[in-house]
Amino acid sequence: LSGAIIKKLGYANYPSFSPDGNWVLFMKDIDDGLEVISSNIHIVNIKSGKYFNLTLEQDHIAMYPRWGITPSEIYYNTYDGQIRKIELKID
């Protein structure tokens, strides 16, 4: 088995590559030992290394992101059971 480190993400839970392989989607969550108290959805561009917090301004706990069919669709659920969609505009 051999391989190479593509990008060090640091603390990143539930990571996945975009359908085109250019982005990594993940969540950064914080818990108090009993329950999750905050969580946001992030993406990072593999080539440039730029990070984006996609749910920073939201008033809910965003968890378990998944890519849609295209790199511009992201789905996630909230802590209280809602399913939400993010439409990205990538330049």
XYZ file of N, CA and C in Angstrom, residues 52-86:
105
model
N -14.155 27.459 2.897
C -15.388 28.240 2.971
C -16.323 27.583 3.975
N -16.842 28.385 4.906
C -17.856 27.927 5.855
C -19.204 28.241 5.222
N -19.959 27.207 4.878
C -21.210 27.390 4.141
C -22.416 27.670 5.022
N -22.312 27.409 6.314
C -23.472 27.570 7.196
C -23.184 28.486 8.385
N -22.181 29.322 8.282
C -21.779 30.191 9.385
C -22.909 31.085 9.880
N -23.692 31.632 9.001
C -24.746 32.570 9.376
C -26.071 31.894 9.721
N -26.115 30.591 9.716
C -27.358 29.860 9.983
C -27.607 29.767 11.487
N -28.861 29.618 11.854
C -29.244 29.536 13.267
C -29.557 28.103 13.691
N -28.929 27.134 13.028
C -29.172 25.739 13.351
C -27.845 24.963 13.343
N -27.881 23.748 13.819
C -26.713 22.870 13.827
C -26.757 22.051 12.540
N -25.785 22.267 11.658
C -25.731 21.621 10.345
C -24.806 20.408 10.406
N -25.326 19.244 9.969
C -24.565 18.006 10.134
C -24.650 17.100 8.902
N -23.684 16.203 8.794
C -23.638 15.109 7.818
C -23.914 15.551 6.385
N -23.023 16.403 5.846
C -23.220 16.880 4.473
C -22.937 15.789 3.435
N -23.647 15.897 2.323
C -23.436 15.001 1.177
C -23.548 15.829 -0.101
N -22.731 15.461 -1.070
C -22.820 16.090 -2.382
C -24.057 15.589 -3.102
N -24.635 16.452 -3.912
C -25.710 16.043 -4.810
C -25.099 15.440 -6.067
N -25.849 15.425 -7.132
C -25.371 14.869 -8.392
C -24.286 15.742 -9.008
N -24.379 17.037 -8.796
C -23.394 17.969 -9.344
C -22.587 18.593 -8.207
N -21.425 19.197 -8.530
C -20.630 19.854 -7.490
C -21.275 21.107 -6.903
N -22.397 21.548 -7.461
C -23.049 22.750 -6.932
C -24.181 22.434 -5.955
N -24.480 21.164 -5.724
C -25.550 20.775 -4.805
C -24.973 20.080 -3.575
N -25.362 20.582 -2.413
C -24.975 19.959 -1.149
C -26.231 19.799 -0.303
N -26.372 18.639 0.292
C -27.491 18.350 1.188
C -26.934 18.056 2.571
N -27.664 18.441 3.587
C -27.269 18.143 4.965
C -28.508 18.091 5.830
N -28.351 17.568 7.030
C -29.483 17.588 7.957
C -29.130 18.439 9.169
N -30.191 18.938 9.799
C -30.016 19.717 11.014
C -30.178 18.786 12.212
N -29.758 19.259 13.337
C -29.824 18.471 14.562
C -31.265 18.116 14.936
N -32.201 18.974 14.542
C -33.609 18.710 14.863
C -34.349 17.975 13.744
N -33.617 17.427 12.741
C -34.215 16.539 11.757
C -34.618 17.127 10.422
N -34.349 18.391 10.169
C -34.662 18.967 8.872
C -33.609 18.538 7.850
N -34.005 18.394 6.591
C -33.059 18.178 5.497
C -33.007 19.467 4.699
N -31.796 19.958 4.474
C -31.632 21.232 3.782
C -30.707 21.072 2.583
N -30.836 22.004 1.635
C -30.027 21.990 0.414
C -29.291 23.310 0.277
N -28.037 23.226 -0.147
C -27.230 24.415 -0.463
C -26.940 24.368 -1.959
